[in-house]
CSV table of C-alpha atoms in Angstrom, one decimal:
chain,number,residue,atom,x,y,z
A,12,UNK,CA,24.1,-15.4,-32.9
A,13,UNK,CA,20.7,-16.5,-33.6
A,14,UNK,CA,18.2,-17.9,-30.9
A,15,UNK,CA,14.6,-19.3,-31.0
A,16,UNK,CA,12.6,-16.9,-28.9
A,17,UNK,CA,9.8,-19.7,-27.6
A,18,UNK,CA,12.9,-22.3,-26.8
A,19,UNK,CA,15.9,-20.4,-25.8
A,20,UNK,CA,19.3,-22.2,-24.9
A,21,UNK,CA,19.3,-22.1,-21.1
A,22,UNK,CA,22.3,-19.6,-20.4
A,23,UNK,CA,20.2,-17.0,-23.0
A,24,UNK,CA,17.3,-17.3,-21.0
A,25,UNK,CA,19.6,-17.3,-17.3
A,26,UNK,CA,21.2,-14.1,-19.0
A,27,UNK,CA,17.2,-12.6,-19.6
A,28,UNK,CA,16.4,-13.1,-15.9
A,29,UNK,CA,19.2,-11.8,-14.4
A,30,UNK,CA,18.5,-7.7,-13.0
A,31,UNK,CA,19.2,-5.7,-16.2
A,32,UNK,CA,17.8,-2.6,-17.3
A,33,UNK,CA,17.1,-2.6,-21.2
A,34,UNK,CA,16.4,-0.4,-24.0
A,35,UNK,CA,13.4,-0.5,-26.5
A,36,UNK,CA,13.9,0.8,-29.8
A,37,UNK,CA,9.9,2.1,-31.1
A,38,UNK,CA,9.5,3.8,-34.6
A,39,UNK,CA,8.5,7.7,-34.4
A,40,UNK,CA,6.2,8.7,-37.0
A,41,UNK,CA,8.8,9.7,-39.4
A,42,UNK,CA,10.5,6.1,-39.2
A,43,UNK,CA,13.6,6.9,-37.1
A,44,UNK,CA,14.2,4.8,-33.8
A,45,UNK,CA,13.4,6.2,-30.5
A,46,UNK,CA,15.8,4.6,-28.0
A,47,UNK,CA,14.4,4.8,-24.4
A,48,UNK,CA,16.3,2.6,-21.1
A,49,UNK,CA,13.0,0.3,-19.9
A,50,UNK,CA,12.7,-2.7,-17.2
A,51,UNK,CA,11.7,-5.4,-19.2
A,52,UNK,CA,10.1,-9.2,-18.6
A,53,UNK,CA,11.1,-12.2,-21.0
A,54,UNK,CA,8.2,-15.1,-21.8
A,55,UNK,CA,9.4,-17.5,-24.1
A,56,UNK,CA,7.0,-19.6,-22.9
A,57,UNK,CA,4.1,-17.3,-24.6
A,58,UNK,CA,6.1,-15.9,-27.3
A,59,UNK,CA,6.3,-12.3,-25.7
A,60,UNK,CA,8.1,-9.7,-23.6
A,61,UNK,CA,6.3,-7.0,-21.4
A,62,UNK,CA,7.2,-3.4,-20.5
A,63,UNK,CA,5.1,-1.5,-18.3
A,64,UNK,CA,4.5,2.4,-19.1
A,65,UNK,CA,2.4,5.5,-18.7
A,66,UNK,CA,-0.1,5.8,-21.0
A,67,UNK,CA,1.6,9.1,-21.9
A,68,UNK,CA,4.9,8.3,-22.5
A,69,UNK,CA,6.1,8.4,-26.2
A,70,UNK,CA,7.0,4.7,-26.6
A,71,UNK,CA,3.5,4.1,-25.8
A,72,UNK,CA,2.3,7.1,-28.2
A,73,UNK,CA,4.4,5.4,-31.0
A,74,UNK,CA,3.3,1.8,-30.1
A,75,UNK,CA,-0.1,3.2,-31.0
A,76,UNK,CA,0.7,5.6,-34.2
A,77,UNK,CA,1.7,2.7,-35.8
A,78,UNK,CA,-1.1,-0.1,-34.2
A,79,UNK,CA,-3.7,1.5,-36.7
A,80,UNK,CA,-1.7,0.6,-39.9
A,81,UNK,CA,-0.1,-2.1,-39.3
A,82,UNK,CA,-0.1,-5.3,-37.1
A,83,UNK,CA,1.9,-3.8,-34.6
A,84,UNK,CA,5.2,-1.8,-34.2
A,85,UNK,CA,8.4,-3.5,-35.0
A,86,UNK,CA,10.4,-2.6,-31.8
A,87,UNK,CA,13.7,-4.2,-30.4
A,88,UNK,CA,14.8,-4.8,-26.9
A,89,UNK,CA,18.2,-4.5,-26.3
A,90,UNK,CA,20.2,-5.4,-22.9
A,91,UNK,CA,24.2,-5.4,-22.4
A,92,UNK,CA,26.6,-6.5,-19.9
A,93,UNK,CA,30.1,-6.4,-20.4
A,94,UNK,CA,30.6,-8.5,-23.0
A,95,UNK,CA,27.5,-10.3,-23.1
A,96,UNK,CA,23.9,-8.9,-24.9
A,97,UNK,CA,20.9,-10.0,-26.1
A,98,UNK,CA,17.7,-8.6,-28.4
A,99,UNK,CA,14.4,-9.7,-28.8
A,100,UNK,CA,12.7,-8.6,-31.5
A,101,UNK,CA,9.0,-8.5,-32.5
A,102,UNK,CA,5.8,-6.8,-32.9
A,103,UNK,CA,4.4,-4.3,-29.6
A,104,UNK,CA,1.1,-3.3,-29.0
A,105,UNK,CA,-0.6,-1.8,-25.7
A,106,UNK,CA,-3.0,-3.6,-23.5
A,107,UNK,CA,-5.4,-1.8,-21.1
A,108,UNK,CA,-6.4,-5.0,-19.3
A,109,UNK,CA,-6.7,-5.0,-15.5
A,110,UNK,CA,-5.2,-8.5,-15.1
A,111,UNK,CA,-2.6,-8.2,-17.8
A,112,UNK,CA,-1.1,-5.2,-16.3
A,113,UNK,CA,-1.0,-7.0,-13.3
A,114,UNK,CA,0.7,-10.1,-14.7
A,115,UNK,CA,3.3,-7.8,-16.3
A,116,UNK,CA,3.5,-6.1,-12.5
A,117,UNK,CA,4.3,-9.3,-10.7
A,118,UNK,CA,6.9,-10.4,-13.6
A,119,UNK,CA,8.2,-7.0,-13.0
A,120,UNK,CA,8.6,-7.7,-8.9
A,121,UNK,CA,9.8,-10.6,-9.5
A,122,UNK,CA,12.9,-9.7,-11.9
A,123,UNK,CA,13.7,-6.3,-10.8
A,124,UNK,CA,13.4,-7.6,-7.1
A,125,UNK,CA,11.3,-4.6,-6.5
A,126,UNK,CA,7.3,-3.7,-6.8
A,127,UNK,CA,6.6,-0.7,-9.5
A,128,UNK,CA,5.4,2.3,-8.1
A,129,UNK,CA,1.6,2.9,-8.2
A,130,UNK,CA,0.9,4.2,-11.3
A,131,UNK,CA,-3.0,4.7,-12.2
A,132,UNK,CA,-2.2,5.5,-15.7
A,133,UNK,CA,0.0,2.5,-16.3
A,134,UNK,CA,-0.5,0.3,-19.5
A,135,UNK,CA,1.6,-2.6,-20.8
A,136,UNK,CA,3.6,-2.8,-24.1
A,137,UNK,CA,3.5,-6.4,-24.9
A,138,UNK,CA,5.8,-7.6,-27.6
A,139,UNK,CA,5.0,-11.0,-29.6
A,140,UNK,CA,8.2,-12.0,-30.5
A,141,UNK,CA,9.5,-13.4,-33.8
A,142,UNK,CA,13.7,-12.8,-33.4
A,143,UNK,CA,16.3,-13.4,-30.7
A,144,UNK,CA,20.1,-12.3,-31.5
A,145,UNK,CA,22.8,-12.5,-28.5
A,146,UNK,CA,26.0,-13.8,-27.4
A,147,UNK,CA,26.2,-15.1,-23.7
């Protein structure tokens, strides 16, 4: 089922800001998916979701690879429970900023009931989002 990711129907949104782990689906270099379990904040109120990452880690490195040649990579974010799942779909790019790394750490705290470990070599994957699919 199809949902408007800047003006989600309340329970897909509830279901989005309950404490579940996700995955997020980045493109290798060769094209095929790279499926890795994430922690993941929803904004439908900006258009975007945030994962925070280390700078070395390969979604991050694949984020980037394709950055350069197009106007982001197409990722998914996926989360299940039981019978009930949701994706958000969109375009992912890595911000280096200070204060959005921070944002994404307090949205982080605040959903995983929990503040990330420090982590001087943390960036954010920020996803602008153009799809939501689910059923609630």
């Amino acid at each position: 089922m199809a949902h408007d990711p800047r003006h989600p129907a309340p329970e897909y949104l509830a279901f989005w800001r309950e404490k579940h782990y996700a995955t997020l689906t980045t493109p290798r270099r060769d094209g095929t998916p790279h499926v890795v379990p994430v922690c993941v904040t929803y904004d439908p109120e900006a258009g975007v979701a945030r994962v925070i990452a280390s700078k070395s880690s390969t979604k991050v490195r694949n984020v980037l690879a394709a950055e350069g040649t197009q106007r982001g990579a197409r990722v998914a974010l996926c989360q299940v429970a039981g019978a009930r799942w949701a994706t958000l779909e969109g375009r992912a790019v890595v911000r280096t900023g200070r204060a959005e790394i921070a944002e994404a750490e307090r949205r982080h705290t605040e959903r995983y009931e929990r503040t990330p470990r420090p982590n001087p070599d943390r960036v954010l994957i920020e996803v602008t989002l153009d799809r939501a699919l689910g059923k609630v």
